[in-house]
Coordinates of C-alpha atoms in Angstrom, one line a residue:
Chain A
M20 CA -35.6 17.7 -113.2
A21 CA -33.1 20.0 -114.7
A22 CA -31.2 20.1 -111.4
D23 CA -31.2 16.4 -111.4
T24 CA -29.7 16.1 -114.7
S25 CA -27.0 18.7 -114.3
R26 CA -26.1 16.8 -111.2
S27 CA -25.5 13.7 -113.1
V28 CA -23.2 15.4 -115.5
A29 CA -21.1 16.7 -112.8
K30 CA -20.9 13.4 -111.3
A31 CA -20.0 11.7 -114.6
A32 CA -17.1 14.0 -114.7
D33 CA -15.5 13.2 -111.5
G34 CA -14.9 9.6 -112.3
E35 CA -16.9 6.6 -113.6
T36 CA -15.6 4.3 -110.9
T37 CA -18.3 5.6 -108.4
L38 CA -21.0 4.7 -110.9
A39 CA -21.7 1.2 -109.6
A40 CA -21.8 2.5 -106.0
R41 CA -24.2 5.3 -106.9
G42 CA -27.1 3.3 -107.9
P43 CA -27.8 1.5 -104.6
S44 CA -27.0 4.5 -102.5
R45 CA -29.5 6.6 -104.4
T46 CA -32.1 4.0 -103.9
T47 CA -31.3 4.0 -100.2
A48 CA -32.0 7.7 -100.1
K49 CA -35.3 7.2 -101.7
N50 CA -36.5 4.7 -99.3
A51 CA -35.2 6.7 -96.2
G52 CA -37.7 4.8 -93.9
S53 CA -35.9 1.4 -94.1
P54 CA -32.6 1.9 -95.7
R55 CA -31.4 -1.7 -95.4
G56 CA -34.7 -3.1 -96.7
G57 CA -34.6 -0.6 -99.5
L58 CA -31.2 -1.7 -100.6
R59 CA -32.2 -5.4 -100.5
R60 CA -35.2 -4.7 -102.5
A61 CA -33.3 -2.6 -105.0
L62 CA -30.7 -5.4 -105.4
A63 CA -33.4 -7.9 -105.9
T64 CA -35.1 -5.8 -108.6
H65 CA -32.1 -4.5 -110.4
W66 CA -29.3 -7.0 -110.0
Y67 CA -29.9 -8.3 -113.5
A68 CA -29.5 -4.8 -114.9
W69 CA -26.5 -4.0 -112.8
T70 CA -24.7 -7.2 -113.6
M71 CA -25.2 -6.6 -117.4
A72 CA -23.9 -3.1 -117.0
A73 CA -21.0 -4.2 -114.9
P74 CA -18.5 -5.0 -117.7
V75 CA -18.8 -1.5 -119.3
V76 CA -18.6 0.1 -115.9
L77 CA -15.5 -1.8 -114.8
V78 CA -13.6 -1.4 -118.1
L79 CA -14.5 2.3 -118.3
G80 CA -13.4 2.8 -114.8
V81 CA -10.1 1.3 -115.3
I82 CA -9.1 2.5 -118.7
V83 CA -10.9 5.9 -118.8
G84 CA -11.7 6.8 -115.1
W85 CA -8.3 6.0 -113.8
P86 CA -6.4 8.0 -116.6
L87 CA -8.8 10.8 -116.4
V88 CA -8.2 11.2 -112.7
R89 CA -4.5 11.0 -113.3
G90 CA -4.7 13.4 -116.2
I91 CA -6.4 15.9 -113.9
Y92 CA -3.7 15.3 -111.3
L93 CA -1.0 15.8 -113.9
S94 CA -2.4 19.1 -114.9
L95 CA -1.7 20.2 -111.3
T96 CA 1.9 19.2 -111.4
N97 CA 5.1 20.4 -113.4
A98 CA 5.5 16.9 -115.0
N99 CA 7.5 16.9 -118.2
E100 CA 9.8 14.4 -120.2
R101 CA 12.8 15.1 -117.7
N102 CA 11.1 14.5 -114.4
V103 CA 8.7 11.5 -114.9
A104 CA 9.4 8.1 -113.8
R105 CA 11.3 6.3 -116.6
T106 CA 13.3 3.3 -117.3
I107 CA 16.6 3.8 -119.2
G108 CA 18.0 0.3 -120.0
V109 CA 17.9 -1.4 -116.6
R110 CA 18.0 1.6 -114.6
H111 CA 14.7 2.9 -113.1
I112 CA 14.6 6.7 -112.3
D113 CA 11.9 7.6 -110.0
A114 CA 9.5 10.7 -110.8
T115 CA 10.7 14.0 -109.4
Y116 CA 7.9 16.2 -110.5
E117 CA 5.9 18.3 -107.9
F118 CA 2.5 19.5 -107.2
V119 CA 2.2 23.0 -108.3
G120 CA -1.6 23.8 -107.8
L121 CA -3.3 25.8 -110.4
D122 CA -0.1 27.2 -111.9
N123 CA -0.5 25.6 -115.2
Y124 CA -4.1 26.9 -115.5
T125 CA -3.2 30.5 -114.7
E126 CA -0.3 30.2 -117.1
V127 CA -2.3 28.8 -120.0
L128 CA -5.3 31.0 -119.4
G129 CA -3.1 34.1 -119.1
D130 CA -1.3 33.3 -122.5
P131 CA -2.9 34.9 -125.5
V132 CA -2.0 31.8 -127.4
F133 CA -4.9 29.8 -125.5
W134 CA -7.3 32.4 -126.6
Q135 CA -6.1 32.6 -130.1
R136 CA -6.5 28.7 -130.4
L137 CA -9.9 28.9 -128.8
V138 CA -11.2 31.7 -131.3
W139 CA -9.8 29.5 -134.3
T140 CA -11.2 26.3 -132.9
V141 CA -14.6 27.9 -132.7
V142 CA -14.5 29.5 -136.0
W143 CA -13.3 26.1 -137.4
T144 CA -16.1 24.2 -135.7
V145 CA -18.9 26.6 -136.5
A146 CA -17.8 27.0 -140.1
C147 CA -17.5 23.3 -140.7
V148 CA -20.7 22.3 -139.0
S149 CA -22.9 24.9 -140.7
L150 CA -21.4 24.4 -144.2
T151 CA -21.6 20.7 -143.7
F152 CA -25.3 20.9 -142.5
V153 CA -26.3 23.4 -145.2
L154 CA -24.7 21.3 -148.1
G155 CA -25.8 18.1 -146.6
L156 CA -29.4 19.2 -146.3
T157 CA -29.3 20.5 -149.9
L158 CA -28.0 17.2 -151.3
A159 CA -30.3 15.2 -149.2
T160 CA -33.4 17.1 -150.2
M161 CA -32.2 16.7 -153.9
L162 CA -31.7 13.0 -153.4
N163 CA -35.2 12.6 -151.8
R164 CA -36.9 13.1 -155.2
Q165 CA -37.6 10.5 -157.7
F166 CA -35.4 10.8 -160.8
R167 CA -33.2 8.6 -163.0
G168 CA -29.8 8.0 -161.7
R169 CA -30.5 8.7 -158.1
A170 CA -28.6 5.6 -156.8
A171 CA -25.6 6.5 -158.8
Y172 CA -25.5 9.9 -157.5
R173 CA -26.1 8.7 -154.0
M174 CA -23.2 6.1 -154.3
A175 CA -20.8 8.8 -155.6
L176 CA -21.7 11.3 -152.9
I177 CA -21.1 8.8 -150.2
L178 CA -17.7 7.8 -151.4
P179 CA -15.6 10.3 -149.2
W180 CA -17.1 8.7 -146.1
A181 CA -16.1 5.3 -147.2
V182 CA -12.4 6.1 -147.5
P183 CA -10.5 6.1 -144.3
G184 CA -10.1 9.6 -143.3
F185 CA -6.2 9.6 -143.2
V186 CA -6.2 8.3 -146.7
S187 CA -8.4 11.2 -148.0
V188 CA -6.4 13.7 -146.0
F189 CA -3.2 12.6 -147.9
A190 CA -5.2 12.6 -151.1
W191 CA -5.9 16.3 -150.5
R192 CA -2.5 17.1 -149.6
F193 CA -1.4 15.7 -152.8
L194 CA -4.0 17.8 -154.7
F195 CA -3.1 20.9 -152.7
N196 CA 0.7 20.5 -153.4
R197 CA 1.8 24.0 -154.3
D198 CA 4.2 23.3 -157.1
N199 CA 2.9 19.9 -158.5
G200 CA -0.6 19.6 -157.2
I201 CA -3.3 19.2 -159.8
L202 CA -5.4 22.2 -158.4
N203 CA -2.7 24.6 -159.2
K204 CA -1.8 23.0 -162.5
V205 CA -5.5 23.5 -163.5
L206 CA -5.5 27.0 -162.4
D207 CA -2.2 27.6 -164.3
G208 CA -3.8 26.4 -167.4
G209 CA -6.5 28.9 -167.0
G210 CA -3.8 31.6 -166.5
I211 CA -4.3 32.1 -162.8
S212 CA -1.2 32.1 -160.7
A213 CA -0.6 29.2 -158.3
I214 CA -2.5 29.5 -155.0
P215 CA -0.3 28.6 -151.7
W216 CA -3.0 26.3 -150.4
L217 CA -1.3 25.2 -147.4
D218 CA 1.5 27.7 -147.2
D219 CA -0.4 30.8 -146.4
P220 CA -2.2 31.2 -143.1
T221 CA -5.7 32.4 -144.7
W222 CA -5.5 29.8 -147.6
A223 CA -4.5 27.1 -145.1
K224 CA -7.5 27.8 -142.9
L225 CA -9.8 27.6 -146.0
S226 CA -8.2 24.5 -147.1
V227 CA -8.6 22.6 -143.8
I228 CA -12.2 23.7 -143.6
A229 CA -12.8 22.6 -147.1
V230 CA -11.4 19.3 -146.6
N231 CA -13.2 18.7 -143.4
V232 CA -16.6 19.5 -145.0
W233 CA -15.8 17.3 -147.8
L234 CA -15.2 14.7 -145.3
G235 CA -18.3 15.3 -143.2
I236 CA -21.0 15.8 -145.9
P237 CA -21.8 12.2 -146.6
F238 CA -22.6 11.4 -143.1
M239 CA -24.9 14.5 -142.7
M240 CA -26.5 13.8 -146.1
V241 CA -27.2 10.2 -145.4
A242 CA -28.6 11.0 -141.8
L243 CA -30.8 13.6 -143.1
L244 CA -32.0 11.6 -146.0
G245 CA -33.2 9.1 -143.6
G246 CA -34.9 11.8 -141.7
L247 CA -36.6 13.1 -144.9
Q248 CA -37.9 9.7 -145.7
S249 CA -39.6 9.4 -142.5
I250 CA -41.7 12.3 -143.1
P251 CA -45.2 11.3 -144.4
G252 CA -45.7 12.3 -148.0
E253 CA -49.5 13.1 -147.2
L254 CA -48.4 16.2 -145.3
Y255 CA -46.8 17.6 -148.3
E256 CA -50.0 16.8 -150.4
A257 CA -52.2 18.4 -147.8
A258 CA -50.0 21.4 -147.7
E259 CA -50.0 21.7 -151.5
M260 CA -53.7 21.5 -151.5
D261 CA -54.0 24.3 -149.0
G262 CA -51.8 26.3 -151.6
A263 CA -48.5 26.4 -149.6
G264 CA -45.5 27.2 -151.9
P265 CA -42.3 25.1 -151.9
W266 CA -40.7 27.5 -149.5
Q267 CA -43.5 27.3 -147.0
R268 CA -43.7 23.6 -147.2
F269 CA -39.9 23.3 -146.7
R270 CA -40.1 25.7 -143.8
H271 CA -43.2 24.3 -142.1
I272 CA -43.0 20.6 -142.8
T273 CA -39.5 19.6 -143.8
L274 CA -37.5 21.6 -141.1
P275 CA -39.8 20.6 -138.3
G276 CA -39.9 17.0 -139.4
L277 CA -36.2 16.9 -139.4
R278 CA -35.8 18.5 -136.0
A279 CA -34.8 15.3 -134.0
V280 CA -32.4 14.1 -136.6
S281 CA -30.9 17.5 -137.2
M282 CA -30.3 18.1 -133.5
T283 CA -28.5 14.8 -133.1
V284 CA -26.3 15.1 -136.1
I285 CA -25.5 18.7 -135.4
L286 CA -24.4 17.7 -131.8
L287 CA -22.3 14.8 -133.0
S288 CA -20.7 16.7 -135.7
T289 CA -19.9 19.6 -133.6
I290 CA -18.2 17.2 -131.1
W291 CA -16.4 15.5 -133.7
T292 CA -15.1 18.7 -135.4
F293 CA -14.1 20.3 -132.2
N294 CA -11.8 17.3 -131.5
M295 CA -11.0 16.7 -135.3
F296 CA -7.4 15.8 -134.9
P297 CA -6.4 14.0 -138.2
V298 CA -7.4 16.6 -140.7
I299 CA -5.4 19.4 -139.1
F300 CA -2.5 17.3 -138.0
L301 CA -2.0 15.4 -141.3
L302 CA -2.8 18.3 -143.7
T303 CA -0.8 21.2 -142.2
R304 CA 0.7 19.9 -138.9
G305 CA -0.9 23.1 -137.5
G306 CA 1.1 25.4 -139.8
P307 CA 2.0 27.4 -141.5
G308 CA 3.6 28.7 -138.3
D309 CA 0.8 27.8 -135.8
S310 CA -2.0 29.3 -137.8
T311 CA -4.3 26.3 -138.2
E312 CA -3.6 24.7 -134.7
I313 CA -6.8 23.9 -132.9
L314 CA -7.0 23.1 -129.1
V315 CA -6.5 19.4 -129.6
T316 CA -3.6 19.5 -131.9
Q317 CA -2.1 22.1 -129.5
A318 CA -2.5 19.6 -126.7
F319 CA -0.8 16.9 -128.7
R320 CA 1.9 19.3 -129.6
E321 CA 2.7 20.0 -126.1
A322 CA 3.2 16.4 -125.1
F323 CA 4.6 14.8 -128.2
I324 CA 6.2 17.4 -130.5
A325 CA 7.5 20.1 -128.3
S326 CA 11.0 19.6 -126.7
P327 CA 11.0 19.1 -123.7
R328 CA 7.7 17.2 -123.8
D329 CA 5.4 19.0 -121.5
F330 CA 3.0 16.4 -120.0
A331 CA 1.6 18.7 -117.4
G332 CA 0.8 21.4 -120.0
S333 CA -0.8 19.0 -122.3
A334 CA -3.0 17.7 -119.5
T335 CA -4.1 21.1 -118.8
W336 CA -5.1 21.7 -122.3
G337 CA -6.9 18.5 -122.3
V338 CA -8.8 19.4 -119.1
L339 CA -9.9 22.7 -120.4
I340 CA -11.1 21.2 -123.7
L341 CA -13.1 18.6 -121.8
G342 CA -14.6 21.5 -119.7
L343 CA -15.6 23.3 -122.7
L344 CA -17.2 20.5 -124.3
M345 CA -19.2 19.6 -121.1
I346 CA -20.4 23.2 -121.0
F347 CA -21.4 23.0 -124.5
A348 CA -23.3 19.7 -124.1
L349 CA -25.2 21.2 -121.2
V350 CA -26.1 24.3 -122.8
Y351 CA -27.3 22.5 -125.8
R352 CA -29.3 20.0 -123.7
R353 CA -30.9 22.9 -121.8
S354 CA -31.8 24.8 -124.9
L355 CA -33.5 21.5 -126.3
R356 CA -35.3 21.2 -123.3
K357 CA -36.8 24.6 -123.4
Q358 CA -38.0 23.8 -126.9
G359 CA -39.9 20.7 -125.6
E360 CA -37.4 17.9 -126.6
V361 CA -37.1 15.0 -124.4
W362 CA -33.5 14.3 -125.2
Chain B
M17 CA -27.5 26.4 -154.5
T18 CA -30.0 27.1 -151.6
V19 CA -32.3 28.6 -153.9
T20 CA -32.5 25.6 -156.1
T21 CA -33.4 23.5 -153.0
N22 CA -36.1 25.6 -152.0
E23 CA -37.8 25.7 -155.2
T24 CA -37.3 22.1 -156.0
Q25 CA -38.0 21.0 -152.5
A26 CA -41.4 19.5 -152.0
A27 CA -42.4 16.1 -153.4
R28 CA -44.5 17.0 -156.3
P29 CA -46.2 14.5 -158.3
R30 CA -43.7 12.9 -160.7
G31 CA -43.2 14.5 -164.1
S32 CA -44.5 17.9 -163.0
R33 CA -40.9 19.2 -162.8
S34 CA -39.9 21.8 -165.5
P35 CA -37.1 21.0 -167.9
L36 CA -35.1 23.6 -166.4
A37 CA -35.5 22.6 -162.7
S38 CA -34.6 19.1 -164.0
F39 CA -31.5 20.4 -165.5
A40 CA -30.5 22.5 -162.3
L41 CA -31.1 19.3 -160.3
H42 CA -28.8 17.1 -162.4
A43 CA -26.1 19.8 -163.0
T44 CA -25.8 20.4 -159.2
L45 CA -25.7 16.6 -158.5
V46 CA -23.1 16.0 -161.2
V47 CA -20.9 18.9 -159.9
A48 CA -21.2 17.6 -156.3
S49 CA -20.4 14.0 -157.4
V50 CA -17.3 15.2 -159.3
I51 CA -16.1 17.0 -156.2
A52 CA -16.8 13.9 -154.0
V53 CA -15.1 11.4 -156.3
F54 CA -12.2 13.3 -158.0
P55 CA -9.8 13.1 -155.1
V56 CA -10.1 9.4 -154.7
L57 CA -10.2 8.8 -158.4
W58 CA -7.1 10.9 -158.8
I59 CA -5.2 8.8 -156.3
L60 CA -6.2 5.5 -158.0
L61 CA -5.1 6.9 -161.3
T62 CA -1.8 8.3 -159.8
S63 CA -1.1 4.9 -158.3
L64 CA -1.2 3.4 -161.8
K65 CA 1.4 5.8 -163.3
P66 CA 5.2 5.3 -163.1
A67 CA 6.4 7.0 -160.1
K68 CA 8.2 9.7 -162.1
Y69 CA 4.9 10.8 -163.7
A70 CA 3.1 10.9 -160.4
I71 CA 2.8 14.7 -160.4
T72 CA 1.7 15.0 -164.1
T73 CA -1.8 16.0 -165.0
D74 CA -2.3 13.3 -167.5
F75 CA -5.2 11.1 -166.5
V76 CA -3.4 8.0 -167.6
K77 CA 0.3 7.7 -168.7
E78 CA 2.1 4.3 -169.2
P79 CA -0.1 2.5 -166.8
T80 CA 2.0 0.1 -164.6
L81 CA 1.8 -1.8 -161.3
S82 CA 5.3 -0.8 -160.4
N83 CA 4.2 1.4 -157.5
Y84 CA 2.4 -1.6 -156.0
S85 CA 5.2 -3.9 -156.5
H86 CA 7.7 -1.3 -155.0
L87 CA 5.4 -0.9 -152.1
L88 CA 4.9 -4.5 -151.3
E89 CA 8.6 -5.4 -151.7
D90 CA 10.6 -2.4 -150.5
S91 CA 8.6 -1.0 -147.6
H92 CA 7.2 -2.2 -144.4
F93 CA 3.6 -1.8 -145.9
L94 CA 2.7 -5.4 -145.2
S95 CA 3.7 -5.2 -141.4
W96 CA 1.8 -2.0 -141.0
F97 CA -1.2 -3.6 -142.6
W98 CA -0.9 -6.5 -140.3
N99 CA -0.6 -4.3 -137.3
S100 CA -3.5 -2.5 -138.2
V101 CA -5.6 -5.6 -138.9
L102 CA -4.5 -7.0 -135.5
V103 CA -5.2 -4.0 -133.4
A104 CA -8.5 -3.0 -135.2
G105 CA -9.7 -6.5 -135.2
V106 CA -9.0 -7.4 -131.5
T107 CA -10.4 -4.1 -130.5
T108 CA -13.6 -4.7 -132.4
V109 CA -14.1 -8.1 -130.9
L110 CA -13.4 -7.1 -127.4
G111 CA -15.5 -3.8 -127.7
V112 CA -18.5 -5.6 -128.9
F113 CA -18.1 -8.4 -126.5
I114 CA -17.9 -6.2 -123.4
A115 CA -20.5 -3.7 -124.6
A116 CA -23.2 -6.1 -125.6
T117 CA -25.0 -6.8 -122.2
T118 CA -24.8 -3.2 -121.3
G119 CA -26.4 -2.0 -124.4
Y120 CA -29.2 -4.5 -123.6
A121 CA -29.6 -3.4 -120.1
V122 CA -29.9 0.4 -120.9
S123 CA -32.3 -0.5 -123.6
R124 CA -34.6 -2.7 -121.6
F125 CA -34.4 -2.0 -117.9
K126 CA -34.9 1.3 -116.0
F127 CA -32.5 1.0 -113.1
P128 CA -30.9 3.3 -110.7
G129 CA -27.7 4.6 -112.1
M130 CA -28.8 4.2 -115.7
K131 CA -29.1 7.8 -116.5
P132 CA -25.7 8.5 -115.1
L133 CA -24.4 5.5 -117.2
M134 CA -26.0 6.9 -120.4
W135 CA -24.4 10.3 -119.6
T136 CA -21.0 8.7 -119.1
L137 CA -21.3 6.8 -122.3
L138 CA -22.1 10.0 -124.2
I139 CA -19.5 12.2 -122.4
T140 CA -16.9 9.5 -123.0
Q141 CA -17.5 9.7 -126.7
M142 CA -16.9 13.3 -126.7
F143 CA -13.8 13.0 -124.6
P144 CA -10.9 14.7 -126.6
M145 CA -8.0 12.2 -126.8
A146 CA -6.1 15.2 -125.5
I147 CA -7.3 14.4 -121.9
L148 CA -6.4 10.8 -121.9
I149 CA -3.4 10.6 -124.2
V150 CA -0.7 11.7 -121.7
P151 CA -1.8 9.4 -118.7
L152 CA -2.3 6.5 -121.1
Y153 CA 1.1 7.2 -122.7
N154 CA 2.7 7.2 -119.4
L155 CA 0.7 4.1 -118.2
M156 CA 1.8 2.2 -121.3
G157 CA 5.3 3.2 -120.7
D158 CA 5.3 1.8 -117.2
L159 CA 3.9 -1.3 -118.3
G160 CA 6.1 -1.7 -121.3
L161 CA 3.4 -1.5 -123.7
L162 CA 4.4 1.2 -125.9
N163 CA 5.2 0.2 -129.5
Q164 CA 3.1 -3.0 -128.7
P165 CA -0.2 -3.8 -130.4
L166 CA -1.7 -4.6 -127.2
G167 CA -1.0 -1.1 -125.7
L168 CA -2.9 0.3 -128.7
I169 CA -5.6 -2.2 -128.3
I170 CA -6.3 -1.2 -124.8
T171 CA -6.1 2.5 -125.6
Y172 CA -8.7 2.0 -128.5
L173 CA -11.1 0.3 -126.0
T174 CA -11.5 3.6 -124.4
I175 CA -13.1 4.8 -127.6
A176 CA -14.6 1.6 -128.7
V177 CA -16.5 0.4 -125.4
P178 CA -18.7 3.5 -124.8
F179 CA -19.2 3.8 -128.7
C180 CA -20.4 0.1 -129.0
A181 CA -22.7 0.3 -126.1
W182 CA -24.4 3.3 -127.4
M183 CA -24.9 1.9 -130.8
M184 CA -26.1 -1.4 -129.5
K185 CA -28.6 0.2 -127.3
G186 CA -30.0 1.7 -130.5
F187 CA -30.3 -1.7 -132.2
F188 CA -31.9 -3.4 -129.2
D189 CA -34.4 -0.6 -129.0
T190 CA -35.7 -1.6 -132.5
I191 CA -36.4 -5.3 -131.3
P192 CA -39.8 -5.4 -130.0
V193 CA -40.1 -5.9 -126.3
E194 CA -42.8 -8.5 -126.7
I195 CA -40.1 -10.9 -127.6
D196 CA -38.5 -10.4 -124.1
E197 CA -41.9 -10.8 -122.6
S198 CA -42.7 -13.9 -124.3
G199 CA -39.2 -15.3 -123.2
R200 CA -40.0 -14.4 -119.7
V201 CA -43.4 -16.1 -119.7
D202 CA -41.6 -19.4 -121.1
G203 CA -39.4 -19.2 -117.9
L204 CA -36.2 -17.7 -119.2
N205 CA -34.4 -15.3 -116.8
P206 CA -33.0 -11.9 -118.2
F207 CA -29.7 -13.4 -119.1
G208 CA -31.5 -16.3 -121.0
T209 CA -33.7 -14.0 -122.8
F210 CA -30.8 -11.9 -123.9
W211 CA -28.8 -14.7 -124.9
R212 CA -31.1 -17.0 -126.6
L213 CA -33.7 -14.7 -128.0
I214 CA -32.4 -11.1 -128.4
L215 CA -28.7 -11.7 -129.4
P216 CA -29.5 -13.9 -132.4
L217 CA -32.0 -11.1 -133.5
A218 CA -29.5 -8.4 -133.1
K219 CA -26.7 -10.1 -135.1
P220 CA -27.0 -7.6 -137.8
G221 CA -26.8 -4.8 -135.4
L222 CA -23.8 -6.3 -133.7
A223 CA -22.1 -6.8 -137.1
V224 CA -22.8 -3.1 -137.9
T225 CA -21.6 -1.9 -134.6
G226 CA -18.5 -4.0 -134.9
F227 CA -17.8 -2.8 -138.3
Y228 CA -18.1 0.7 -137.3
A229 CA -15.7 0.0 -134.3
F230 CA -13.3 -1.5 -136.8
I231 CA -13.2 1.4 -139.1
T232 CA -12.8 3.8 -136.3
A233 CA -9.8 1.9 -134.9
W234 CA -8.6 1.4 -138.6
G235 CA -8.4 5.3 -139.2
E236 CA -7.3 6.4 -135.8
V237 CA -4.3 8.8 -136.1
A238 CA -3.4 10.6 -132.8
Y239 CA -2.7 7.5 -130.5
A240 CA -1.2 5.7 -133.4
S241 CA 1.2 8.5 -134.1
A242 CA 2.2 8.9 -130.5
F243 CA 2.5 5.4 -129.2
M244 CA 4.0 3.5 -132.1
V245 CA 7.5 4.4 -133.3
G246 CA 10.0 2.6 -135.4
E247 CA 9.2 1.5 -139.0
E248 CA 8.1 -1.9 -138.4
N249 CA 5.7 -1.1 -135.5
L250 CA 3.6 1.4 -137.2
T251 CA 0.0 1.0 -138.1
L252 CA -1.2 2.1 -141.5
A253 CA -2.1 5.7 -140.3
G254 CA 1.6 6.1 -139.1
G255 CA 3.1 4.3 -142.0
L256 CA 1.4 6.4 -144.6
Q257 CA 3.0 9.5 -143.0
T258 CA 6.5 8.2 -143.6
F259 CA 5.9 8.5 -147.4
V260 CA 5.2 12.2 -147.2
T261 CA 7.4 14.1 -144.8
Q262 CA 8.4 17.6 -144.7
Y263 CA 11.4 17.1 -147.0
T264 CA 10.4 14.1 -149.2
S265 CA 7.3 13.1 -151.0
N266 CA 7.1 9.6 -152.4
W267 CA 3.7 10.1 -154.1
G268 CA 3.8 7.1 -156.1
A269 CA 4.1 4.7 -153.1
M270 CA 1.8 6.9 -151.1
S271 CA -0.9 6.6 -153.9
A272 CA -0.5 2.8 -154.1
A273 CA -0.7 2.4 -150.3
S274 CA -3.9 4.7 -150.2
V275 CA -5.5 2.4 -152.7
L276 CA -4.8 -0.7 -151.0
I277 CA -6.0 0.8 -147.7
A278 CA -9.1 2.3 -149.1
I279 CA -10.5 -0.2 -151.4
P280 CA -11.4 -3.0 -149.1
A281 CA -12.8 -0.4 -146.6
A282 CA -14.8 1.4 -149.2
V283 CA -16.4 -1.9 -150.7
F284 CA -17.6 -2.9 -147.2
F285 CA -18.6 0.4 -146.3
L286 CA -20.8 1.0 -149.2
F287 CA -22.7 -2.2 -148.4
A288 CA -23.2 -1.3 -144.8
Q289 CA -23.8 2.3 -144.8
R290 CA -27.6 2.2 -144.7
H291 CA -27.5 0.4 -141.3
L292 CA -24.6 2.6 -140.0
V293 CA -26.6 5.8 -139.9
A294 CA -29.8 4.2 -138.7
G295 CA -28.0 2.6 -135.7
M296 CA -26.2 5.8 -134.9
T297 CA -29.1 8.2 -135.0
A298 CA -31.5 5.7 -133.5
G299 CA -29.1 5.3 -130.5
A300 CA -28.8 9.1 -130.1
T301 CA -32.2 10.4 -130.7
K302 CA -33.8 8.0 -128.4
G303 CA -31.1 8.1 -125.9

């Protein structure tokens, strides 16, 4: 079973276009005795499902599969702004870039910059996800109780999620402003000297994490609150009768009851955070220097900010990021399966 | 903070909380709420101050709407807004339309190729834009679609389609299979069942999925920054960046624009949020 799933992951990676073709061929293999009859039978049984799935498979094949294949190809060339096909006025210039094999990969992997970015990206992801989860769970457990004003607190705490992300990030940039931001003015009023929120590498790292946690808590909180409400209250009553303390009840009822939801939201927020482009790009542009640059913003920088624009380099970073995420998803799934989850 | 949680954790009978615990609960929630609301509130207040006072710490100072009139009259805000509405709106409609039947198929049928399809949908969602952005950029360049809303719409479909299919599977899963069965008994084929019975029932789910796709496209930054250049062609995400560059900071206009972008989104959102989470986690946990 495990082997089977890992196979489908690997397949999904090498292009969605083959998906439609894969179904019948697999069925054929199953009914090895009469391949043609098997295929016909499969078509007769499944053609509804295949027809319904076809639009997505086609669209993804064209606008995701093809660019993906092309991206992987670009990462094996030396394409940049100067040698790709382009049109200047009415004159069309053909592409002159060449296939260079794995040169880009050896270059990127041999460069300490990649490893620095990777370490910071992992630190950033782990810090953001764990803080968001712990704080989200804390707030969710609090909101799960009966008390006056609950709806108002809930509304207030969800607000950061309701505002488009890029707007919030600009709001924070305004608050963080070194000379005129409200945070430093308040500190100044308390006699504390201004903090260079976005101008010092360490503070900038703390600032981007803080903003991302601020942005991420509402989703986490609402999802976990939903999970908490689905845990039957009788369990708590029974446990209390048996003399279990609050911590024991939390540990043995709440946490196991939240497993399915937690696993999902942790997976989702890990992927989102790993790829979180806007927070870093809009708050610090990867700076000061390159101290807050994560892998995704680095890939963007290679293709759209660096001069000359390095398309092949950017594609290489992209492929490496995708590879890392797929390994992560695979390991995550494995570990869940070991613990008996069906996901 | 964690200690408070642990102690106040379980659902004790009402009224058994000590005054101290009650105080700690409210104190924590008040602090958290202030942190959550303050940045948004502060931008709202700033937008109502004359631009020259934007960076003062006074909560209210000579309230005026001058930032708004300046924004609407002297900037390209309205064209950015229109571009964003156009791009996000068309993306949403197309995304929901393309993904609806697939969401139904993966929810109801077990067919060869379903597992890889589910995996593809999941993996496509975790695609960093980094892997697709360069090929799509070159492709749009070749097709002359850079700086065109259509180019951005096609690009956003790469995000919206797998996402919508995934969400809708979650919603279709919540509709009892008995309804399909009764449709089949009455002689409907699967398309008929889907179209006549399930789709009308799934309307709230479709609306939520569409809404989610809309705000995702509405808030997208990377593709919008790379593909759209030139003042009038920007979407809101790109336009807002022009107010606060490395050298100039027009905080007055920025705050007014932020409010105009955020308020409609926030109002909608606060109505829809319950369903948003239900749909997403349902799709993912049962996937």
